Amino acid sequence: MTQALCLGIEGSANKIGVGIVREDGEILANPRHTYITPPGQGFLPRETAVHHQEHVVSLVQQALKEAKVAPKNISCIAYTKGPGMGGPLVAGAIAARMLAQLWKVPIIAVNHCVGHIEMGRIVTGARDPVVLYVSGGNTQVIAYSEQRYRIFGETIDLAVGNCLDKFARVLNLSNDPSPGYNIEQLAKEGSQFIELPYVVKGMDVSFSGLLSFIEEKTKELLASKTATPADMCFSLQETIFAMLVEVTERAMAHCNTRDVLIVGGVGCNMRLQEMMQQMVEDRGGELYAIDERYCIDNGAMIAWPGLLAFKQGQFTPLEEATCTQRFRTDDVLVTWRD
Amino acid sequence: MSKDDLAKEGFLDPIISTASCQLLSQGAEARVWSGEFLGRPVILKQRFKKKYRHPVLDKHLNHSRLKQEVRSLLKARKLGIPTPVLYDVELEASTIYMERIAGCSVKELLKKGMSPADRHSLGRKIGQLLATMHDGSLVHGDLTTSNMLVRSDSQDLVMIDFGLSSISGLAEDKAVDLYVLERAFNSAHATSVDMYDAVLEAYKQHSRQWCPTLNKLADVRMRGRKRVMVG
């Protein structure tokens, strides 16, 4: 019997990706294209949606070619229902609905956060870890219990990646390949630690006050030449990652779990992985981290949970295949786990 | 733990050797030992270094949290809330020395089994104490049944572990404090939820600001898991 194939389309933020995944978890193709804005600027929903519309068809063609499969071999189409930016989400959803009708296959709506978690689990083989999901739009500490990915702690304002992106604009760093990557590289040259607000409230974190503080402080310190941009990047990373590791440790103590999985775009930051590694080692557990191919938004991370749901006989009626900007991780009933 | 191990982790030794003490528990933030200090039974609470944190940040956090804990312990006593007597603080060793309470936690008492009447009266005691504490702008931050002890001799209720406490007059913070306790009751003592009702009943009678706090508590419950996530 031939194995089922799922084609997934992801376009919730500034990346449009198409992935093809086989039933055994093998990723056959996973091309993506990123909308990169000039330094000092962020991506706006409208322009990003146009970017996605322009690239989605060629990415589908590229994915089919790389995977060496024909449309008739595809068993189902998965797409990102949310959370994300409205315009870009719609661009992906329209492409998915069109393909589903063209190829006469079922369509499956996928939660973006669940996509990250399931991708991380299949790539690393982690069984039941505490998940730290850190990206430009989300910051959550998650643990699985009774058919749901439950949120133990989260940010009460900005997402950690958003905080890094905005700080990169203060320093006018390049957005290519990503602002966070450039902060990480610059931070390696930093040595002076500037104390910044450290805000952990129970299991939750907050970054907005810290961002306002560092924006002002940076102007002041750079003007008086008492600190370099590298020092600021270093101090920012040390502070916000310490907050993330601390709440993750609390969640581990609460759930009695030893292992941690880091997913999401900020998850490819090596300094964050290093700090988490130290904490996890002290607790006798294991850290599961993935590289930029899977950490950063991609099509396969949507195709894989789509395929898991498809095998459970779940799919979305075409008229309900919409998208939503607000879609909580714990709203999804996880039928494919015990 | 030997002296060498402690040194390796970059601790200064407390003035009494932990080798003579017995490790009671190891949490995410601190180790708790039981020992003897100037002939009295003591509890040592030592916060440990987090290797992943930048040393400057780690020291700053450890110190400020230690100081906050000590301040809250003292403030609680000023308000008339029974807490362990503070014997000594060693900032450099991140250690607090406190009176060792001979008694049992409320959690253990519930586990052993209590009559409904006993549960009711203990619940009322807890409620009254929390009312006094909150009216004095002290928020515990980690209200669970394992952080409340009952002295075996006088049957007095003693509050412990002010490690996450803060000073706040906001109804929001007090409501969250109560909500944490409510969740503890719901999850760990499903059969003793009537005791939590007694807590709220007494809280309402004794707190001057019960109205805004309990209104806020209703809001906090409604929030369930806080705001809708924005992608």
CSV table of N, CA and C in Angstrom, one decimal, chain A residues 30 52 57 62 127 137 139 142 183:
chain,number,residue,atom,x,y,z
A,30,ASN,N,10.6,20.9,1.2
A,30,ASN,CA,10.2,21.9,2.2
A,30,ASN,C,10.7,23.3,1.8
A,52,HIS,N,3.3,36.8,-0.5
A,52,HIS,CA,2.9,35.4,-0.4
A,52,HIS,C,2.2,35.0,-1.7
A,57,VAL,N,2.4,29.8,-5.8
A,57,VAL,CA,2.3,28.9,-6.9
A,57,VAL,C,3.6,28.3,-7.3
A,62,GLN,N,7.7,23.9,-7.1
A,62,GLN,CA,9.0,23.5,-6.7
A,62,GLN,C,9.0,22.3,-5.8
A,127,ARG,N,9.7,12.6,23.5
A,127,ARG,CA,8.4,11.9,23.7
A,127,ARG,C,7.4,12.9,24.4
A,137,GLY,N,6.0,36.0,17.0
A,137,GLY,CA,4.6,36.3,17.4
A,137,GLY,C,4.2,35.6,18.7
A,139,THR,N,5.3,33.5,22.5
A,139,THR,CA,6.2,33.1,23.6
A,139,THR,C,5.3,32.3,24.6
A,142,ILE,N,4.7,25.3,27.2
A,142,ILE,CA,3.6,24.4,27.0
A,142,ILE,C,3.9,22.9,27.5
A,183,ILE,N,21.4,40.0,15.7
A,183,ILE,CA,21.7,40.3,17.1
A,183,ILE,C,22.6,39.3,17.7
